[in-house]
Coordinates of C-alpha atoms and ligand atoms in Angstrom, one line a residue:
Chain J
M101 CA -33.7 39.1 30.2
T102 CA -32.4 37.0 27.5
Q103 CA -31.0 37.8 24.8
V104 CA -29.3 36.1 21.5
R105 CA -26.3 37.1 19.6
K106 CA -25.9 36.5 16.5
L107 CA -22.2 36.1 15.7
Y108 CA -20.4 35.7 12.4
V109 CA -18.1 32.0 12.7
W110 CA -17.7 29.6 9.6
Q111 CA -15.9 32.5 7.3
L112 CA -17.4 31.3 3.1
P113 CA -13.3 29.6 2.7
V114 CA -14.2 27.2 5.5
R115 CA -17.4 26.9 4.8
F116 CA -16.6 26.1 0.7
Y117 CA -13.8 23.6 1.7
H118 CA -16.6 21.8 4.5
W119 CA -18.7 20.6 1.7
N120 CA -16.4 20.3 -1.0
N121 CA -14.9 17.6 2.3
A122 CA -19.0 16.2 2.5
I123 CA -19.4 16.0 -1.5
C124 CA -15.7 14.1 -1.6
I125 CA -15.8 12.0 1.4
V126 CA -19.1 10.8 -0.3
A127 CA -18.0 10.0 -3.8
L128 CA -14.1 8.7 -2.3
C129 CA -16.5 5.9 0.1
L130 CA -18.9 5.3 -2.1
T131 CA -16.8 4.7 -5.4
G132 CA -13.7 3.0 -2.6
F133 CA -16.6 0.7 -1.8
L134 CA -16.8 -0.3 -5.6
I135 CA -13.6 -0.5 -5.8
G136 CA -13.1 -2.5 -3.0
K137 CA -16.3 -5.5 -3.5
P138 CA -17.3 -4.8 -6.8
I139 CA -20.8 -6.0 -8.1
A140 CA -21.1 -9.1 -9.7
L141 CA -22.9 -8.8 -13.3
Q142 CA -23.4 -12.2 -15.2
T143 CA -23.7 -10.9 -18.3
A144 CA -22.2 -11.6 -22.0
A145 CA -20.5 -8.5 -22.6
E146 CA -18.1 -8.3 -24.1
A147 CA -15.4 -6.2 -22.5
S148 CA -14.9 -4.2 -25.7
S149 CA -18.3 -2.2 -25.3
S150 CA -18.4 -1.7 -21.5
Y151 CA -16.0 0.8 -19.5
W152 CA -17.6 1.1 -16.5
F153 CA -14.8 -0.2 -13.2
G154 CA -12.9 2.2 -15.0
I155 CA -15.5 5.4 -14.7
I156 CA -15.4 4.8 -10.8
R157 CA -12.2 4.2 -10.7
F158 CA -11.9 7.9 -12.8
T159 CA -14.1 9.4 -10.7
H160 CA -12.4 7.8 -7.1
F161 CA -8.8 10.1 -9.0
V162 CA -10.8 12.8 -9.8
F163 CA -12.6 13.7 -5.8
A164 CA -9.3 12.2 -4.6
F165 CA -7.3 15.0 -6.4
L166 CA -9.8 17.4 -5.2
F167 CA -10.0 15.8 -1.7
F168 CA -6.9 16.4 -0.2
F169 CA -5.9 19.6 -2.3
N170 CA -9.0 21.6 -0.3
F171 CA -7.6 19.3 2.9
M172 CA -4.5 21.1 2.2
F173 CA -6.3 24.5 1.7
R174 CA -8.3 24.1 4.5
T175 CA -4.5 23.3 6.9
F176 CA -3.7 26.6 5.3
W177 CA -6.8 28.6 6.6
G178 CA -5.8 26.8 9.6
F179 CA -2.9 29.3 9.9
V180 CA -4.8 32.9 8.7
G181 CA -8.5 32.2 8.8
N182 CA -10.7 33.6 12.0
D183 CA -10.4 32.7 15.5
Y184 CA -12.4 30.0 14.7
A185 CA -10.8 28.3 12.2
R186 CA -7.3 29.0 13.7
W187 CA -5.6 25.4 14.1
Y188 CA -4.9 25.5 18.0
H189 CA -9.1 24.9 18.5
F190 CA -8.0 21.4 17.4
I191 CA -5.6 21.0 19.1
P192 CA -5.9 20.3 22.7
L193 CA -2.7 22.0 24.1
K194 CA -4.2 24.0 27.4
K195 CA -5.4 22.7 30.1
K196 CA -8.8 24.6 29.7
Q197 CA -9.9 22.6 26.6
W198 CA -9.2 19.3 28.4
R199 CA -11.7 20.9 30.6
E200 CA -13.8 22.0 28.5
I201 CA -13.5 18.3 26.9
V202 CA -14.2 16.8 30.4
Q203 CA -17.2 18.3 30.4
V204 CA -18.8 18.1 26.7
L205 CA -18.5 14.5 27.9
K206 CA -20.4 14.5 30.6
I207 CA -23.4 16.6 29.5
D208 CA -23.8 15.4 25.9
I209 CA -22.7 11.8 26.4
L210 CA -23.5 10.8 29.7
Q211 CA -26.5 13.8 29.4
A212 CA -25.8 15.4 33.1
T213 CA -27.1 18.8 33.1
G214 CA -24.5 21.6 33.5
K215 CA -23.1 25.0 32.2
P216 CA -23.8 25.4 28.7
I217 CA -20.2 25.1 26.6
E218 CA -18.3 28.3 26.0
S219 CA -16.9 28.4 23.1
V220 CA -18.7 29.4 20.1
G221 CA -16.5 27.9 16.9
H222 CA -16.0 24.0 18.1
N223 CA -16.1 23.2 21.4
S224 CA -13.1 21.4 22.5
L225 CA -13.3 18.1 22.1
A226 CA -14.9 18.3 18.3
G227 CA -11.9 19.8 17.6
F228 CA -10.2 17.3 19.0
T229 CA -12.0 14.8 16.8
Y230 CA -11.8 16.8 13.8
F231 CA -7.8 16.8 14.4
I232 CA -8.2 12.7 14.5
T233 CA -9.8 13.0 11.2
F234 CA -7.4 15.1 9.7
L235 CA -4.8 12.9 10.5
F236 CA -7.5 10.2 9.0
F237 CA -7.1 12.3 6.4
T238 CA -3.5 12.7 6.5
L239 CA -3.4 9.0 6.1
Q240 CA -6.5 8.1 3.4
S241 CA -3.8 10.8 0.7
F242 CA -1.1 9.6 1.9
T243 CA -1.8 5.5 1.6
G244 CA -4.1 7.0 -2.0
F245 CA -1.3 8.4 -3.8
A246 CA 0.8 5.8 -2.6
L247 CA -1.0 3.2 -5.0
Y248 CA -2.1 5.9 -7.0
A249 CA 2.1 6.9 -8.0
D250 CA 2.9 3.5 -10.1
M251 CA -0.2 4.0 -12.4
S252 CA 0.7 7.7 -13.7
T253 CA 3.8 8.9 -14.8
S254 CA 2.7 12.2 -13.1
W255 CA 4.9 13.9 -11.3
F256 CA 3.2 14.3 -8.0
P257 CA 1.9 10.9 -6.7
H258 CA 5.5 10.2 -7.1
L259 CA 6.7 12.3 -4.5
F260 CA 4.3 9.1 -2.4
A261 CA 5.8 6.5 -3.8
W262 CA 8.4 5.8 -0.6
I263 CA 4.8 5.0 1.0
S264 CA 4.6 1.6 0.1
P265 CA 7.9 0.2 0.4
I266 CA 7.8 1.2 4.4
L267 CA 4.7 -0.6 4.7
G268 CA 6.5 -3.0 3.4
G269 CA 4.3 -3.6 -0.5
D270 CA 1.6 -2.3 -1.9
L271 CA -0.6 -4.6 0.8
L272 CA -0.1 -3.7 3.4
T273 CA -0.5 0.0 1.6
R274 CA -3.8 -1.2 0.1
Q275 CA -5.8 -2.9 3.5
I276 CA -4.6 0.3 5.3
H277 CA -6.7 2.8 2.3
H278 CA -9.4 0.5 2.7
I279 CA -9.9 0.1 6.3
L280 CA -9.8 3.5 6.8
M281 CA -12.7 4.1 5.1
W282 CA -14.9 2.4 6.9
G283 CA -13.2 4.8 9.9
F284 CA -14.2 8.1 7.3
I285 CA -17.7 6.0 7.1
I286 CA -18.3 5.8 11.2
F287 CA -17.3 9.4 11.7
A288 CA -19.3 10.6 9.1
I289 CA -22.8 8.7 10.8
I290 CA -21.8 10.3 14.4
H291 CA -21.0 13.8 13.1
V292 CA -24.7 13.8 11.7
Y293 CA -25.9 12.9 14.3
L294 CA -24.4 15.4 16.4
V295 CA -24.9 18.3 14.9
F296 CA -28.7 17.2 14.6
Y297 CA -28.5 16.8 18.5
H298 CA -26.7 19.7 19.3
D299 CA -29.1 22.0 16.9
Y300 CA -32.4 20.4 19.4
A301 CA -30.3 20.3 22.3
E302 CA -28.7 24.2 22.4
K303 CA -30.9 25.3 19.6
R304 CA -27.8 28.0 17.9
G305 CA -28.9 26.6 14.8
V306 CA -25.3 24.8 14.1
T307 CA -26.6 23.1 11.1
S308 CA -27.1 26.1 9.4
S309 CA -23.5 27.7 10.6
M310 CA -22.2 25.9 7.8
I311 CA -24.0 26.7 4.8
G312 CA -24.7 30.8 6.2
G313 CA -22.1 31.0 8.4
W314 CA -24.1 32.2 11.7
K315 CA -24.4 31.2 15.3
F316 CA -27.2 32.2 17.5
I317 CA -26.2 32.3 20.8
E318 CA -28.2 33.1 24.0
E319 CA -27.8 34.1 27.0
E320 CA -28.6 36.3 29.6
K321 CA -28.6 40.3 29.0
E322 CA -27.9 41.8 32.6
T323 CA -29.5 45.2 33.4
E324 CA -30.6 47.1 30.9
K325 CA -34.3 48.2 31.3
Chain M
M369 CA 44.8 -23.9 -12.7
N370 CA 46.3 -21.0 -13.6
K371 CA 46.5 -20.1 -17.2
K372 CA 43.6 -17.2 -17.7
P373 CA 39.8 -18.1 -17.5
K374 CA 38.1 -18.3 -20.1
T375 CA 35.3 -15.6 -21.3
V376 CA 32.1 -16.5 -21.3
Y377 CA 32.1 -16.6 -25.1
E378 CA 34.8 -18.8 -25.2
E379 CA 33.2 -21.8 -23.0
F380 CA 30.2 -21.2 -25.0
Q381 CA 32.6 -22.0 -27.9
A382 CA 33.6 -24.8 -25.7
K383 CA 30.5 -26.4 -25.2
G384 CA 29.8 -27.2 -29.0
H385 CA 27.7 -24.0 -29.7
S386 CA 27.1 -22.0 -32.6
R387 CA 27.8 -18.0 -32.9
R388 CA 24.4 -17.8 -34.2
D389 CA 22.6 -18.9 -31.1
F390 CA 25.5 -16.9 -28.8
L391 CA 24.0 -13.8 -30.5
K392 CA 20.5 -15.5 -30.3
F393 CA 21.1 -15.6 -26.3
C394 CA 23.0 -12.3 -26.3
T395 CA 19.4 -10.7 -28.4
M396 CA 16.8 -11.7 -26.1
T397 CA 19.1 -11.3 -22.9
A398 CA 18.9 -7.7 -23.8
A399 CA 15.7 -7.3 -24.7
F400 CA 14.4 -8.8 -21.3
L401 CA 17.4 -6.3 -19.7
G402 CA 14.8 -3.8 -21.8
L403 CA 17.7 -2.6 -23.7
E404 CA 17.2 -1.0 -26.9
Y405 CA 18.2 -3.0 -30.3
S406 CA 21.7 -0.7 -30.6
A407 CA 22.5 -2.0 -27.2
V408 CA 23.1 -5.8 -28.2
G409 CA 26.1 -5.1 -29.5
K410 CA 27.5 -4.6 -25.9
V411 CA 26.3 -7.3 -24.2
V412 CA 27.6 -9.2 -26.8
K413 CA 31.3 -7.5 -26.5
A414 CA 30.5 -8.2 -22.5
L415 CA 30.6 -11.7 -23.6
E416 CA 33.0 -12.2 -25.5
N417 CA 35.7 -10.1 -23.4
K418 CA 35.3 -10.4 -19.8
P419 CA 36.3 -13.2 -18.1
R420 CA 33.5 -15.5 -16.4
P421 CA 32.7 -14.7 -12.9
A422 CA 32.9 -17.1 -10.2
V423 CA 29.5 -17.8 -8.6
I424 CA 28.8 -18.7 -5.4
W425 CA 25.2 -19.8 -4.8
L426 CA 23.9 -20.7 -1.2
H427 CA 21.3 -22.6 0.1
F428 CA 19.5 -21.6 3.5
Q429 CA 15.7 -22.5 4.6
E430 CA 14.5 -22.9 0.9
C431 CA 12.8 -26.0 -1.4
T432 CA 15.0 -24.9 -4.0
C433 CA 12.5 -23.9 -6.5
C434 CA 14.3 -21.3 -7.5
S435 CA 16.9 -24.0 -8.3
E436 CA 14.3 -25.4 -10.3
S437 CA 13.1 -22.6 -11.8
F438 CA 16.2 -21.6 -12.9
I439 CA 17.0 -24.6 -14.7
R440 CA 14.4 -24.9 -17.0
S441 CA 14.1 -21.8 -18.2
S442 CA 13.6 -21.2 -21.9
H443 CA 17.0 -20.7 -23.4
P444 CA 19.4 -23.8 -22.6
L445 CA 22.2 -21.0 -22.5
V446 CA 20.0 -19.5 -20.1
A447 CA 21.2 -21.5 -17.6
D448 CA 24.3 -23.0 -19.5
I449 CA 25.1 -19.3 -18.6
V450 CA 25.7 -19.8 -14.8
L451 CA 25.3 -23.4 -14.3
D452 CA 28.6 -23.8 -16.6
K453 CA 29.6 -20.2 -18.6
I454 CA 29.3 -17.7 -15.4
S455 CA 31.2 -20.9 -13.4
L456 CA 29.8 -21.9 -10.5
D457 CA 31.9 -22.5 -8.0
Y458 CA 30.5 -23.4 -5.0
T459 CA 26.7 -24.6 -4.8
E460 CA 25.1 -27.5 -2.3
T461 CA 22.7 -28.7 -4.9
L462 CA 24.4 -29.7 -8.2
M463 CA 28.2 -29.5 -7.5
A464 CA 29.7 -32.8 -7.3
A465 CA 32.0 -32.3 -4.9
A466 CA 30.5 -32.9 -0.9
G467 CA 32.1 -32.8 2.7
H468 CA 35.7 -31.1 3.2
Q469 CA 36.4 -31.1 -0.2
A470 CA 33.0 -28.8 -0.7
E471 CA 34.2 -26.8 2.0
K472 CA 37.2 -26.4 0.8
S473 CA 36.3 -25.1 -2.4
L474 CA 34.3 -22.9 -1.2
Q475 CA 37.2 -21.5 0.7
D476 CA 39.0 -21.7 -2.0
T477 CA 37.0 -19.3 -4.3
M478 CA 36.5 -16.7 -1.7
A479 CA 40.1 -16.8 -1.5
K480 CA 41.0 -16.9 -5.0
F481 CA 38.4 -14.1 -6.7
K482 CA 37.9 -12.1 -2.9
G483 CA 36.2 -8.6 -4.3
E484 CA 35.2 -10.5 -7.5
Y485 CA 32.9 -13.3 -7.1
I486 CA 28.9 -13.0 -7.6
L487 CA 26.8 -14.4 -3.9
L488 CA 23.6 -15.8 -4.7
V489 CA 21.1 -16.8 -2.5
E490 CA 19.0 -19.0 -2.2
G491 CA 16.5 -19.5 1.2
S492 CA 16.3 -17.2 4.2
I493 CA 18.2 -17.2 6.8
P494 CA 16.9 -18.4 10.9
T495 CA 18.5 -16.2 13.2
D496 CA 16.9 -17.2 16.7
A497 CA 18.5 -20.5 19.1
N498 CA 21.7 -18.9 17.9
G499 CA 21.2 -19.4 13.7
A500 CA 21.2 -23.4 15.4
Y501 CA 17.5 -24.3 12.8
C502 CA 20.2 -24.5 9.5
C503 CA 23.5 -25.3 10.1
I504 CA 26.1 -26.2 7.1
G505 CA 29.1 -27.5 7.2
G506 CA 29.4 -26.7 11.1
K507 CA 28.6 -23.4 11.0
S508 CA 25.5 -21.5 11.4
A509 CA 23.4 -19.9 7.9
M510 CA 23.7 -16.4 9.3
Q511 CA 27.6 -17.2 9.8
I512 CA 28.1 -18.5 6.3
V513 CA 26.8 -15.5 4.6
E514 CA 27.9 -12.8 6.9
E515 CA 31.3 -15.0 5.3
V516 CA 30.8 -15.6 1.8
A517 CA 29.1 -12.1 1.4
E518 CA 32.7 -10.1 2.9
G519 CA 34.7 -10.6 -0.4
A520 CA 31.5 -10.3 -3.0
K521 CA 31.7 -8.0 -6.0
A522 CA 27.5 -8.4 -5.7
V523 CA 24.6 -10.0 -3.8
I524 CA 22.0 -11.8 -5.0
A525 CA 18.9 -12.5 -3.4
W526 CA 16.8 -15.6 -5.1
G527 CA 13.3 -16.0 -4.5
N528 CA 10.7 -14.8 -1.7
C529 CA 12.3 -15.8 1.1
A530 CA 16.0 -14.4 0.6
S531 CA 14.5 -10.8 -0.4
S532 CA 12.0 -11.1 2.3
G533 CA 11.0 -14.6 4.3
C534 CA 8.5 -16.7 2.5
V535 CA 6.9 -18.8 4.6
Q536 CA 9.9 -19.4 6.7
A537 CA 8.8 -15.9 8.2
A538 CA 5.0 -16.8 7.6
N539 CA 3.6 -15.9 11.3
P540 CA 4.4 -17.3 14.2
N541 CA 8.0 -16.7 11.5
P542 CA 9.2 -20.0 14.7
T543 CA 13.2 -19.6 13.2
G544 CA 13.2 -16.5 13.2
A545 CA 13.7 -16.5 9.6
K546 CA 14.8 -13.2 7.8
P547 CA 15.5 -12.2 4.3
V548 CA 19.6 -11.6 3.3
H549 CA 18.9 -7.7 3.1
K550 CA 18.5 -7.8 7.2
V551 CA 20.8 -10.6 7.8
I552 CA 23.9 -8.7 6.6
S553 CA 25.3 -4.8 6.3
G554 CA 26.9 -2.6 4.0
K555 CA 26.4 -4.0 1.0
P556 CA 23.2 -3.9 -1.8
V557 CA 21.2 -6.4 -2.2
I558 CA 19.5 -7.1 -5.2
N559 CA 16.5 -8.7 -4.0
V560 CA 15.2 -11.1 -7.6
Q561 CA 11.5 -12.0 -6.3
G562 CA 8.8 -14.5 -6.5
C563 CA 8.3 -17.8 -5.6
P564 CA 10.3 -18.8 -7.8
P565 CA 11.5 -15.6 -9.2
I566 CA 11.3 -16.4 -13.6
A567 CA 14.2 -18.2 -14.6
E568 CA 14.6 -15.5 -17.8
V569 CA 15.0 -13.0 -15.2
M570 CA 17.5 -14.6 -12.9
A571 CA 19.5 -15.1 -15.8
A572 CA 19.4 -11.6 -17.2
V573 CA 19.9 -10.3 -13.6
V574 CA 23.1 -11.8 -13.6
V575 CA 24.1 -11.3 -16.9
H576 CA 23.6 -7.2 -16.3
I577 CA 25.9 -7.4 -13.4
L578 CA 28.4 -8.6 -16.0
V579 CA 27.9 -6.6 -19.3
F580 CA 27.6 -3.5 -17.1
D581 CA 29.7 -3.6 -13.7
T582 CA 27.3 -2.3 -12.0
I583 CA 23.8 -3.3 -10.1
P584 CA 21.1 -2.3 -11.4
Q585 CA 18.4 -0.3 -10.5
L586 CA 16.3 -0.8 -8.0
D587 CA 12.9 -0.1 -6.5
G588 CA 12.0 1.1 -3.5
L589 CA 12.2 -2.9 -2.3
G590 CA 14.9 -3.7 -3.7
R591 CA 14.2 -5.3 -6.6
P592 CA 15.8 -4.8 -10.1
K593 CA 13.4 -1.8 -11.7
E594 CA 13.6 -3.8 -15.0
F595 CA 11.5 -5.9 -14.1
Y596 CA 9.2 -5.3 -11.7
S597 CA 8.4 -1.8 -11.6
R598 CA 5.1 -2.2 -13.8
R599 CA 2.3 -4.6 -11.8
V600 CA 1.5 -8.1 -13.4
H601 CA -2.5 -6.2 -13.1
D602 CA -0.5 -3.0 -16.0
T603 CA 0.2 -6.0 -18.3
C604 CA -2.1 -8.3 -17.4
Y605 CA -4.4 -10.0 -21.3
R606 CA -7.5 -9.6 -19.0
R607 CA -7.3 -6.3 -17.8
P608 CA -10.2 -5.4 -19.9
N609 CA -12.1 -6.8 -18.6
Y610 CA -11.2 -5.4 -15.0
D611 CA -11.8 -2.2 -16.5
A612 CA -15.5 -3.0 -18.0
G613 CA -16.5 -4.4 -15.0
L614 CA -16.9 -8.3 -15.7
F615 CA -15.4 -10.5 -13.4
V616 CA -15.1 -14.2 -12.6
N617 CA -17.1 -15.3 -9.0
S618 CA -16.5 -18.1 -9.2
F619 CA -14.2 -20.4 -10.5
D620 CA -16.4 -22.7 -12.6
D621 CA -19.0 -20.1 -13.8
E622 CA -19.9 -19.0 -17.3
N623 CA -17.4 -15.5 -16.9
A624 CA -14.8 -17.8 -16.0
R625 CA -15.3 -19.9 -19.2
K626 CA -15.3 -16.1 -20.9
G627 CA -11.9 -15.5 -19.0
Y628 CA -13.1 -12.5 -17.5
C629 CA -11.0 -10.9 -14.6
L630 CA -9.7 -12.5 -11.5
Y631 CA -10.4 -10.0 -8.9
K632 CA -13.1 -10.8 -7.3
M633 CA -11.4 -14.7 -6.8
G634 CA -9.0 -12.7 -4.7
C635 CA -6.1 -11.8 -7.3
R636 CA -3.4 -9.8 -6.4
G637 CA -2.4 -8.9 -9.7
P638 CA -3.5 -4.9 -8.7
V639 CA -0.5 -5.1 -5.7
T640 CA 2.2 -7.4 -7.3
Y641 CA 4.9 -6.0 -9.0
N642 CA 6.9 -8.5 -11.6
A643 CA 7.0 -9.3 -14.5
C644 CA 4.7 -12.4 -15.2
G645 CA 2.4 -10.7 -17.6
V646 CA 5.2 -10.2 -20.4
T647 CA 8.2 -12.2 -19.6
K648 CA 4.9 -15.8 -18.9
W649 CA 6.9 -18.6 -17.4
N650 CA 8.4 -21.5 -19.7
N651 CA 9.7 -20.4 -22.5
G652 CA 7.1 -18.1 -22.2
V653 CA 3.9 -21.1 -22.6
S654 CA 1.1 -19.2 -19.3
F655 CA 1.4 -17.8 -16.1
P656 CA -1.1 -18.5 -13.7
I657 CA -3.9 -15.9 -14.3
Q658 CA -3.7 -17.4 -17.8
S659 CA -4.1 -20.7 -16.8
G660 CA -7.3 -19.4 -14.9
H661 CA -5.9 -18.3 -10.9
P662 CA -5.8 -15.9 -9.0
C663 CA -1.9 -14.7 -8.5
I664 CA -1.6 -15.0 -4.9
G665 CA 1.6 -12.1 -5.0
C666 CA 4.6 -14.0 -4.1
S667 CA 7.1 -11.8 -5.0
E668 CA 5.9 -9.6 -2.9
A669 CA 7.0 -9.2 0.8
N670 CA 3.8 -11.2 3.5
F671 CA 2.6 -12.6 0.8
W672 CA 1.6 -15.7 2.7
D673 CA 0.1 -13.3 6.0
N674 CA -1.8 -12.1 3.8
G675 CA -4.5 -14.6 3.2
P676 CA -6.8 -16.2 1.4
F677 CA -5.9 -16.1 -1.4
Y678 CA -9.6 -16.6 -2.7
Q679 CA -11.1 -13.1 -1.2
H680 CA -9.8 -10.1 -2.6
L681 CA -9.0 -8.6 1.2
P682 CA -6.9 -10.2 3.9
S683 CA -8.5 -11.4 7.1
F684 CA -8.5 -9.1 10.1
P685 CA -5.3 -9.5 12.2
G686 CA -6.9 -10.8 15.5
F687 CA -10.1 -12.4 13.4
G688 CA -12.0 -15.6 12.9
I689 CA -9.7 -16.1 9.5
E690 CA -12.0 -15.1 6.9
T691 CA -13.1 -12.0 8.9
T692 CA -12.7 -9.6 6.6
A693 CA -11.9 -5.7 7.2
D694 CA -15.9 -4.6 5.8
E695 CA -17.3 -7.0 8.1
I696 CA -15.5 -5.5 11.5
G697 CA -16.9 -1.9 9.0
V698 CA -20.6 -3.6 9.6
G699 CA -20.4 -4.0 12.8
L700 CA -19.2 -1.1 14.2
G701 CA -21.2 0.7 11.8
L702 CA -24.3 -1.1 13.5
V703 CA -22.9 -0.5 17.2
T704 CA -22.5 2.8 16.3
V705 CA -26.5 3.4 14.7
A706 CA -27.9 1.7 18.0
G707 CA -25.5 4.3 20.1
I708 CA -27.1 7.0 18.6
A709 CA -30.2 5.5 18.2
A710 CA -29.9 5.2 22.6
H711 CA -28.5 9.1 22.6
A712 CA -31.6 10.2 21.2
I713 CA -33.7 8.5 23.1
T714 CA -32.3 9.4 26.6
T715 CA -31.8 13.0 25.5
N716 CA -35.0 13.6 25.3
V717 CA -36.2 11.5 28.7
R718 CA -33.8 13.1 30.3
K719 CA -32.7 16.6 29.3
R720 CA -37.0 17.4 28.8
R721 CA -36.8 20.5 31.0
A722 CA -33.4 21.5 29.5
L723 CA -35.2 20.7 25.8
F724 CA -39.0 21.9 26.0
G725 CA -38.5 24.0 30.3
K726 CA -37.3 27.1 29.1
R727 CA -38.7 28.9 25.7
V728 CA -37.0 32.0 24.6
D729 CA -40.3 34.3 24.8
D730 CA -39.5 36.6 20.8
S731 CA -41.2 39.3 22.2
N732 CA -37.8 39.5 24.7
V733 CA -35.1 38.2 22.1
D734 CA -32.8 41.3 21.1
I735 CA -31.1 39.7 18.3
S736 CA -27.4 41.4 18.0
K737 CA -25.1 40.9 16.2
E738 CA -21.9 41.7 17.3
Ligands
HEM2089 C1 -12.4 9.8 1.9 C2 -10.9 9.2 1.4 C3 -11.1 7.7 0.5 C4 -11.7 7.0 0.7 C5 -13.2 6.0 2.0 C6 -11.0 6.4 -0.1 C7 -11.7 4.4 -0.5 C8 -10.9 3.5 -1.3 C9 -11.4 2.4 -1.1 C10 -12.4 1.2 -0.4 C11 -11.1 1.8 -1.9 C12 -10.4 0.6 -2.4 C13 -9.3 -0.4 -1.9 C14 -9.4 -2.3 -1.7 O1 -8.8 -2.4 -3.2 O2 -10.2 -3.0 -1.0 C15 -9.6 1.9 -2.8 C16 -9.2 2.2 -3.7 C17 -7.8 3.5 -4.1 N1 -8.1 4.8 -2.9 FE1 -8.8 5.1 -2.3 N2 -10.2 6.1 -0.9 C18 -9.5 7.4 -0.3 C19 -9.0 9.0 -1.1 C20 -7.9 8.3 -2.1 C21 -7.4 9.3 -1.7 C22 -7.1 10.8 -1.6 C23 -6.8 8.8 -3.1 C24 -5.7 9.4 -3.7 C25 -5.1 9.4 -4.8 C26 -7.2 7.3 -3.9 C27 -7.1 6.6 -4.6 C28 -6.5 4.9 -4.3 C29 -6.3 4.0 -5.2 C30 -5.3 4.5 -5.8 C31 -7.4 3.1 -5.0 C32 -6.8 1.8 -5.9 C33 -7.4 1.1 -6.8 C34 -7.3 0.6 -7.8 O3 -6.3 0.0 -7.9 O4 -7.8 0.1 -8.8 N3 -7.8 6.9 -2.6 N4 -10.5 3.4 -2.3
SF4_2090 S1 -7.4 -10.9 -13.4 FE1 -5.5 -9.7 -12.0 S2 -3.8 -9.3 -12.2 FE2 -5.5 -9.5 -14.4 S3 -6.5 -7.4 -14.7 FE3 -7.7 -8.9 -13.6 S4 -7.3 -8.1 -11.6 FE4 -5.9 -7.6 -12.5

């Protein structure tokens, strides 16, 4: 007989982080894109009557702070949260994790049929991918705050003021910041698709798991009759 | 030759300038240095009492635009202070001596004012082929700069060439051109950035050393903070248009005539640290943005390699000259979407069985919580 086990996987802080992060990234990509390529208005306006670009930038900075501290919070939760949230699921240090990465690639990308993936939380490939996005988060925050440092009198952004000189100035810092945006956009496209795909193919309820926290793991029940 | 060197003020007088001119100069310089009004006295006192410093000005791979800028500074005394008043003991373009005489005067100055003289370097230093690309008097630029920097009290790198290599160091940098701070070691180098730097800034840096006997506070890239701590963008008079989202879209549109912000025309003001918006050029007449041209970022390292100048995003290295990160990003995005579509289709074909074959019969399911 088949049994579906209900598992509480994503704790509230993880879910909170996830949606906060999603909103921030969407907002930062939208505002960031506009900062990089403002729409061309042909108006007869006077500068004193409008501030829309200033507001776009302000929004970018507000979400930037949210994004950064949210990310810091998730990093912290990676050390204190439940097993599924822990940092070691994100960095493939064990052979077993690499084996699972290969297995996932075979099943999901090459679409071979095989044993279902064992991991209940993130599978090893997903975890590793998220680790790479965390590196992106770090780079994006660092370059962002480096650019922000000289527009701000507050001490916090100035903690990042050493970054621009290493990159030879703001020119490269800004270009890296811009290029990384595309990393976020492409990640988001693939991420959303794969979640839907897994929901469809594995029927474990991944999509809703990030809302309610529960996953449904189907397994054969041994005896019991 | 052994008499006491004249002070700067004495030189002023000898030149026939009035006390009034002198005080005006001191006030102006103090203002440029960002000193409060009460510090003007300090500048006056220093210039009245200190002997004029010896200055050696070396020229390597450069176009002399730094010198040109310098001698066109707004206040005649600004140029005077270095060219006449601060004795310029050696400078290839302006000194009277030539040949062996000139080399001898260089050696003399170095020996006589050891540890006292200020070294000013204009131009980058080629390092490939053992420095053969730039030789003066039988010595390579590398040798000369190391030798002269040895006994210098302070080293100032004039302009983008000496500070970060400028056009000579732009890709592919055929001569292996390097800025001063990468060639000499053990001495702080003051990078007075710009192509060329602003004349008043150049003079004020020299005066700073003279008045305070220390080098000015430098930013992470070796530029004096007095002049390079703010972006052109932060002091630009077109900034309200930027914040209002009013941009020039082409050089001959109505927006350009209205003097809107040049951001979309490739303005590098937001990433360029310089005093153009405040000090301006040619006696405060104007600066590039005021004349309708976007900032090209000439006080930033590698600004030549971040072209084209007339678009916001630099071209992406390794792709066509005008291909930007955005175009590549859109391309990758489309490839991703296509890949996803292909994946979705094959999923339904290849995993048909797995997807639809086995259905969990509700009556057989035991939903248990762990
Ligand atoms: C998901 C994360 C983020 C994305 C996708 C993003 C995207 C962008 C983009 C595309 C630009 C325009 C660059 C250009 O000029 O071409 C930009 C500008 C900027 N971003 Fe971000 N950004 C993100 C996070 C951050 C963070 C965490 C900060 C930290 C404060 C930040 C600060 C800035 C600053 C200061 C600018 C320059 C704005 C200006 O000069 O007006 N960004 N961002
Ligand atoms: S013209 Fe350039 S420096 Fe001035 S506000 Fe616009 S972008 Fe900034």
